[in-house]
Amino acid sequence: MSRKRSFKQNEGCLFLVATPIGNMEDMTFRGIQTLEIADLILAEDTRVTGLLLSHFSIKTPQMSFHEHNARVKIPEIMQRLQAGEKIAQVSDAGMPSISDPGHDLVKEAISANIAVVTIPGASAGISALIASGLAPQPHIFYGFLPRKSGQQKDFFEQKKMYPETQIFYESPHRIQTTLENMLDIYGNRQVVIARELTKVYEEYIRGTISEVIADIRGNDIKGECIILVEGVTETAPKLAANQSAKQFVEELIAQGIKTNAAIKQVAKTYGLNRQDVYKQYHDIT
């Protein structure tokens, strides 16, 4: 249990400052002021943040702080915070600590009773959500997906029965494969691709997963992409006490459906893990 007032003079403070996700004019007045008065700016990439600082004529010194050097830098940063410095952390775009480094520093600051203050602003996931047309609540944000196809499908298997609108980040050269994996596990739900948010080429691609795949196939998708997919809209039926997944797999096979396809269909129909159905059918313990 702890309680900490955010604004006390003569004490160190860690400011988490939102930066634009594309359009420089989305930087807030408070964000600019905070970066100006800070003793130090922690930047994910000092070159990217340098462009922002130059645009607003901010002279505050920077320190490189990213996932590869965070463990080494945190002790020095903590010493400066405990000495009373005001330090601002930024990511390349949007809110720090969201699919970016920073969470470990926040935990260290809280443990040391250092004030942690959010300077809110642009967030790509939320910005895409409210314009997507999908249900804005409930929603769930995952950030970047596993890169390997098998790992993606395993991930989707775990999430396919979630009722929330799901939000993912994905690179443009992987987006078609990701949607194909999603279609295989989720079925043909509504999906939205938001790309290049707040920039000149901002675009939303809306439709069923299969429609969006057909639309982007062969096209050179560019820019940072966000995938939003609707949650499950129907509750999967439950197996009765006297029923088993193996029984339904056998019935489908008797109808001429191949074994693996039958296992997949039963798992999807009843919201079960496909590997569990496979093991049950083959009597694997």
Short mmCIF file of C-alpha atoms in Angstrom, two decimals:
data_model
loop_
_atom_site.label_atom_id
_atom_site.label_comp_id
_atom_site.label_asym_id
_atom_site.label_seq_id
_atom_site.Cartn_x
_atom_site.Cartn_y
_atom_site.Cartn_z
CA MET A 1 0.00 0.00 0.00
CA SER A 2 1.31 3.44 -0.92
CA ARG A 3 0.06 6.95 -1.56
CA LYS A 4 2.03 9.60 -3.44
CA ARG A 5 1.09 13.16 -4.39
CA SER A 6 2.23 13.92 -7.92
CA PHE A 7 3.25 17.54 -7.58
CA LYS A 8 5.58 18.48 -4.73
CA GLN A 9 8.33 21.03 -5.12
CA ASN A 10 11.99 20.13 -4.60
CA GLU A 11 11.40 16.44 -5.30
CA GLY A 12 12.34 14.38 -8.30
CA CYS A 13 9.63 13.41 -10.75
CA LEU A 14 9.36 11.05 -13.70
CA PHE A 15 7.13 12.48 -16.43
CA LEU A 16 5.73 10.11 -19.07
CA VAL A 17 5.14 12.39 -22.04
CA ALA A 18 3.03 11.49 -25.06
CA THR A 19 4.49 12.43 -28.43
CA PRO A 20 2.77 12.69 -31.84
CA ILE A 21 2.01 9.44 -33.70
CA GLY A 22 2.55 11.15 -37.05
CA ASN A 23 1.34 14.74 -37.16
CA MET A 24 3.60 17.10 -35.20
CA GLU A 25 0.65 19.40 -34.49
CA ASP A 26 -0.84 16.76 -32.20
CA MET A 27 1.80 17.55 -29.57
CA THR A 28 0.05 19.11 -26.56
CA PHE A 29 0.94 22.45 -25.00
CA ARG A 30 1.53 20.70 -21.70
CA GLY A 31 3.78 18.12 -23.35
CA ILE A 32 5.93 20.87 -24.89
CA GLN A 33 6.15 22.73 -21.58
CA THR A 34 7.13 19.58 -19.70
CA LEU A 35 9.92 18.79 -22.14
CA GLU A 36 11.16 22.38 -21.83
CA ILE A 37 11.36 22.39 -18.03
CA ALA A 38 12.75 18.87 -17.65
CA ASP A 39 16.38 18.41 -16.63
CA LEU A 40 16.70 15.42 -18.96
CA ILE A 41 14.70 13.65 -21.68
CA LEU A 42 14.90 9.87 -21.97
CA ALA A 43 14.44 9.05 -25.65
CA GLU A 44 13.86 5.69 -27.29
CA ASP A 45 15.72 7.00 -30.35
CA THR A 46 17.49 10.34 -29.86
CA ARG A 47 17.41 11.00 -33.62
CA VAL A 48 13.62 10.70 -33.77
CA THR A 49 13.11 12.74 -30.61
CA GLY A 50 15.69 15.25 -31.85
CA LEU A 51 13.41 16.09 -34.78
CA LEU A 52 10.54 16.72 -32.35
CA LEU A 53 12.67 18.91 -30.10
CA SER A 54 13.99 20.87 -33.06
CA HIS A 55 10.47 21.43 -34.38
CA PHE A 56 9.43 23.05 -31.09
CA SER A 57 12.82 24.68 -30.34
CA ILE A 58 13.33 22.65 -27.15
CA LYS A 59 16.93 22.61 -25.88
CA THR A 60 16.67 20.02 -23.09
CA PRO A 61 19.45 17.38 -23.26
CA GLN A 62 18.59 13.80 -24.20
CA MET A 63 19.71 10.38 -22.99
CA SER A 64 19.23 7.23 -25.04
CA PHE A 65 16.89 4.86 -23.19
CA HIS A 66 15.53 1.76 -24.90
CA GLU A 67 14.94 -1.95 -24.33
CA HIS A 68 18.55 -2.87 -25.03
CA ASN A 69 20.16 -0.51 -22.51
CA ALA A 70 17.41 0.01 -19.91
CA ARG A 71 18.90 -2.33 -17.33
CA VAL A 72 22.22 -0.45 -17.46
CA LYS A 73 20.69 3.04 -17.49
CA ILE A 74 18.04 2.66 -14.77
CA PRO A 75 20.43 2.93 -11.77
CA GLU A 76 21.85 6.23 -13.08
CA ILE A 77 18.38 7.57 -13.83
CA MET A 78 17.18 6.64 -10.35
CA GLN A 79 20.11 8.46 -8.76
CA ARG A 80 19.19 11.60 -10.65
CA LEU A 81 15.51 11.32 -9.72
CA GLN A 82 16.39 10.81 -6.07
CA ALA A 83 18.63 13.89 -6.27
CA GLY A 84 15.55 15.92 -7.20
CA GLU A 85 15.76 16.11 -10.99
CA LYS A 86 12.72 16.26 -13.26
CA ILE A 87 13.09 13.64 -15.98
CA ALA A 88 10.79 13.19 -18.96
CA GLN A 89 10.53 9.89 -20.79
CA VAL A 90 9.25 9.69 -24.37
CA SER A 91 8.92 6.95 -26.97
CA ASP A 92 9.29 7.48 -30.70
CA ALA A 93 5.52 7.96 -31.01
CA GLY A 94 2.53 7.90 -28.70
CA MET A 95 2.58 7.01 -25.02
CA PRO A 96 5.74 5.57 -23.46
CA SER A 97 5.56 2.08 -21.94
CA ILE A 98 2.91 1.00 -24.50
CA SER A 99 4.77 -1.51 -26.71
CA ASP A 100 7.85 0.54 -25.83
CA PRO A 101 10.43 0.48 -23.03
CA GLY A 102 9.73 2.20 -19.73
CA HIS A 103 7.64 -0.08 -17.54
CA ASP A 104 10.64 -1.25 -15.51
CA LEU A 105 11.67 2.36 -14.86
CA VAL A 106 8.15 3.21 -13.70
CA LYS A 107 8.22 0.29 -11.26
CA GLU A 108 11.61 1.37 -9.90
CA ALA A 109 10.44 4.95 -9.44
CA ILE A 110 7.29 3.84 -7.61
CA SER A 111 9.35 1.55 -5.34
CA ALA A 112 11.60 4.50 -4.47
CA ASN A 113 8.59 6.75 -3.73
CA ILE A 114 9.34 8.96 -6.74
CA ALA A 115 6.33 10.68 -8.30
CA VAL A 116 5.33 9.31 -11.72
CA VAL A 117 3.20 11.73 -13.74
CA THR A 118 1.44 11.08 -17.05
CA ILE A 119 1.36 13.86 -19.64
CA PRO A 120 -1.38 12.42 -21.87
CA GLY A 121 -1.72 12.74 -25.61
CA ALA A 122 -1.92 10.68 -28.78
CA SER A 123 -2.26 6.90 -28.57
CA ALA A 124 -2.40 4.98 -31.85
CA GLY A 125 -4.46 2.05 -30.57
CA ILE A 126 -7.19 4.16 -28.96
CA SER A 127 -7.22 6.63 -31.86
CA ALA A 128 -7.83 3.78 -34.31
CA LEU A 129 -10.43 2.15 -32.09
CA ILE A 130 -12.77 5.11 -31.80
CA ALA A 131 -12.82 5.61 -35.58
CA SER A 132 -12.93 1.93 -36.50
CA GLY A 133 -16.69 1.41 -36.23
CA LEU A 134 -16.13 -1.66 -34.04
CA ALA A 135 -17.43 -1.71 -30.48
CA PRO A 136 -15.14 0.62 -28.48
CA GLN A 137 -15.95 -1.12 -25.23
CA PRO A 138 -15.05 -3.53 -24.00
CA HIS A 139 -11.72 -3.62 -25.80
CA ILE A 140 -8.35 -5.21 -25.17
CA PHE A 141 -4.94 -4.08 -26.42
CA TYR A 142 -2.15 -6.57 -27.15
CA GLY A 143 0.44 -4.57 -29.07
CA PHE A 144 2.72 -6.54 -31.38
CA LEU A 145 1.85 -10.12 -32.27
CA PRO A 146 4.25 -13.09 -32.36
CA ARG A 147 6.07 -13.11 -35.70
CA LYS A 148 6.12 -16.84 -36.43
CA SER A 149 2.97 -18.24 -38.01
CA GLY A 150 2.65 -21.17 -35.61
CA GLN A 151 3.07 -18.96 -32.57
CA GLN A 152 0.49 -16.54 -33.97
CA LYS A 153 -2.06 -19.30 -34.44
CA ASP A 154 -1.44 -20.58 -30.91
CA PHE A 155 -1.94 -17.03 -29.63
CA PHE A 156 -5.19 -16.62 -31.58
CA GLU A 157 -6.44 -19.99 -30.30
CA GLN A 158 -6.16 -18.64 -26.76
CA LYS A 159 -8.00 -15.40 -27.59
CA LYS A 160 -10.65 -16.48 -30.10
CA MET A 161 -13.53 -16.63 -27.60
CA TYR A 162 -12.83 -13.20 -26.09
CA PRO A 163 -15.83 -10.84 -26.42
CA GLU A 164 -13.68 -7.69 -26.51
CA THR A 165 -12.63 -5.80 -29.63
CA GLN A 166 -8.96 -6.74 -29.96
CA ILE A 167 -6.22 -4.30 -30.97
CA PHE A 168 -2.88 -5.34 -32.47
CA TYR A 169 0.11 -3.62 -34.04
CA GLU A 170 1.61 -5.22 -37.15
CA SER A 171 4.20 -4.39 -39.79
CA PRO A 172 2.91 -3.88 -43.34
CA HIS A 173 4.90 -6.74 -44.89
CA ARG A 174 3.41 -9.29 -42.45
CA ILE A 175 -0.17 -8.07 -42.38
CA GLN A 176 -1.62 -10.37 -45.06
CA THR A 177 -0.16 -13.50 -43.46
CA THR A 178 -1.39 -12.36 -40.05
CA LEU A 179 -4.93 -11.88 -41.38
CA GLU A 180 -4.84 -15.32 -43.01
CA ASN A 181 -3.81 -16.86 -39.68
CA MET A 182 -6.56 -14.90 -37.95
CA LEU A 183 -9.17 -16.07 -40.48
CA ASP A 184 -8.12 -19.67 -39.93
CA ILE A 185 -8.67 -19.45 -36.17
CA TYR A 186 -11.30 -16.71 -35.65
CA GLY A 187 -13.48 -17.30 -38.65
CA ASN A 188 -14.68 -14.51 -40.93
CA ARG A 189 -15.24 -11.68 -38.43
CA GLN A 190 -15.30 -7.96 -39.03
CA VAL A 191 -11.85 -6.42 -39.05
CA VAL A 192 -10.37 -2.95 -39.57
CA ILE A 193 -6.87 -2.03 -40.72
CA ALA A 194 -5.84 1.50 -39.75
CA ARG A 195 -2.59 2.74 -41.23
CA GLU A 196 -0.53 5.93 -41.26
CA LEU A 197 -2.71 7.54 -38.58
CA THR A 198 -2.68 11.36 -38.53
CA LYS A 199 -0.48 11.46 -41.64
CA VAL A 200 -1.31 12.50 -45.20
CA TYR A 201 -1.97 8.92 -46.32
CA GLU A 202 -4.10 7.91 -43.34
CA GLU A 203 -6.45 5.10 -44.36
CA TYR A 204 -9.00 2.71 -42.84
CA ILE A 205 -9.74 -0.61 -44.54
CA ARG A 206 -12.98 -2.11 -43.17
CA GLY A 207 -14.72 -5.39 -43.94
CA THR A 208 -14.74 -9.07 -43.10
CA ILE A 209 -11.32 -10.66 -42.71
CA SER A 210 -11.65 -12.42 -46.07
CA GLU A 211 -12.72 -9.19 -47.80
CA VAL A 212 -9.77 -7.27 -46.40
CA ILE A 213 -7.35 -10.04 -47.41
CA ALA A 214 -8.72 -9.95 -50.96
CA ASP A 215 -8.44 -6.15 -51.01
CA ILE A 216 -4.81 -5.96 -49.91
CA ARG A 217 -3.53 -9.07 -51.73
CA GLY A 218 -0.91 -8.00 -54.22
CA ASN A 219 -0.98 -4.40 -53.03
CA ASP A 220 2.07 -2.78 -51.49
CA ILE A 221 0.77 -1.82 -48.04
CA LYS A 222 3.01 0.80 -46.46
CA GLY A 223 3.30 2.51 -43.11
CA GLU A 224 2.58 1.49 -39.56
CA CYS A 225 -0.57 -0.63 -39.30
CA ILE A 226 -3.08 -1.38 -36.57
CA ILE A 227 -5.39 -4.38 -36.76
CA LEU A 228 -8.71 -4.22 -34.91
CA VAL A 229 -10.93 -7.29 -34.91
CA GLU A 230 -14.35 -7.72 -33.37
CA GLY A 231 -14.72 -10.02 -30.39
CA VAL A 232 -16.74 -13.20 -30.51
CA THR A 233 -20.40 -12.30 -30.95
CA GLU A 234 -21.93 -15.61 -29.93
CA THR A 235 -21.28 -17.79 -26.94
CA ALA A 236 -20.01 -21.17 -28.02
CA PRO A 237 -22.27 -24.09 -27.03
CA LYS A 238 -21.01 -26.21 -24.16
CA LEU A 239 -20.61 -29.96 -24.19
CA ALA A 240 -23.13 -31.70 -21.96
CA ALA A 241 -21.92 -33.97 -19.16
CA ASN A 242 -22.72 -37.06 -21.24
CA GLN A 243 -20.99 -35.72 -24.36
CA SER A 244 -17.35 -35.70 -25.41
CA ALA A 245 -15.38 -33.92 -28.10
CA LYS A 246 -14.22 -37.32 -29.36
CA GLN A 247 -17.83 -38.35 -29.96
CA PHE A 248 -18.47 -35.33 -32.22
CA VAL A 249 -15.20 -35.81 -34.07
CA GLU A 250 -16.18 -39.42 -34.82
CA GLU A 251 -19.59 -38.30 -36.08
CA LEU A 252 -18.01 -35.83 -38.50
CA ILE A 253 -15.54 -38.44 -39.73
CA ALA A 254 -18.49 -40.80 -40.37
CA GLN A 255 -19.93 -38.06 -42.59
CA GLY A 256 -16.77 -38.14 -44.72
CA ILE A 257 -14.83 -35.27 -43.16
CA LYS A 258 -11.10 -35.85 -42.74
CA THR A 259 -9.83 -36.37 -39.19
CA ASN A 260 -7.85 -33.14 -38.78
CA ALA A 261 -10.65 -31.07 -40.32
CA ALA A 262 -13.16 -32.73 -37.96
CA ILE A 263 -10.96 -32.01 -34.94
CA LYS A 264 -10.59 -28.39 -36.02
CA GLN A 265 -14.35 -27.97 -36.57
CA VAL A 266 -15.30 -29.45 -33.18
CA ALA A 267 -12.73 -27.28 -31.41
CA LYS A 268 -14.05 -24.16 -33.15
CA THR A 269 -17.73 -25.00 -32.58
CA TYR A 270 -17.38 -25.63 -28.86
CA GLY A 271 -14.67 -23.10 -28.09
CA LEU A 272 -12.13 -25.78 -27.22
CA ASN A 273 -8.38 -25.90 -27.64
CA ARG A 274 -7.62 -27.80 -30.83
CA GLN A 275 -4.67 -29.64 -29.27
CA ASP A 276 -6.89 -30.79 -26.40
CA VAL A 277 -9.46 -32.19 -28.85
CA TYR A 278 -6.67 -33.88 -30.82
CA LYS A 279 -5.33 -35.56 -27.68
CA GLN A 280 -8.81 -36.64 -26.59
CA TYR A 281 -9.61 -38.17 -29.96
CA HIS A 282 -6.29 -40.05 -30.12
CA ASP A 283 -6.46 -41.03 -26.43
CA ILE A 284 -3.24 -39.17 -25.64
CA THR A 285 -2.80 -38.36 -21.96
#
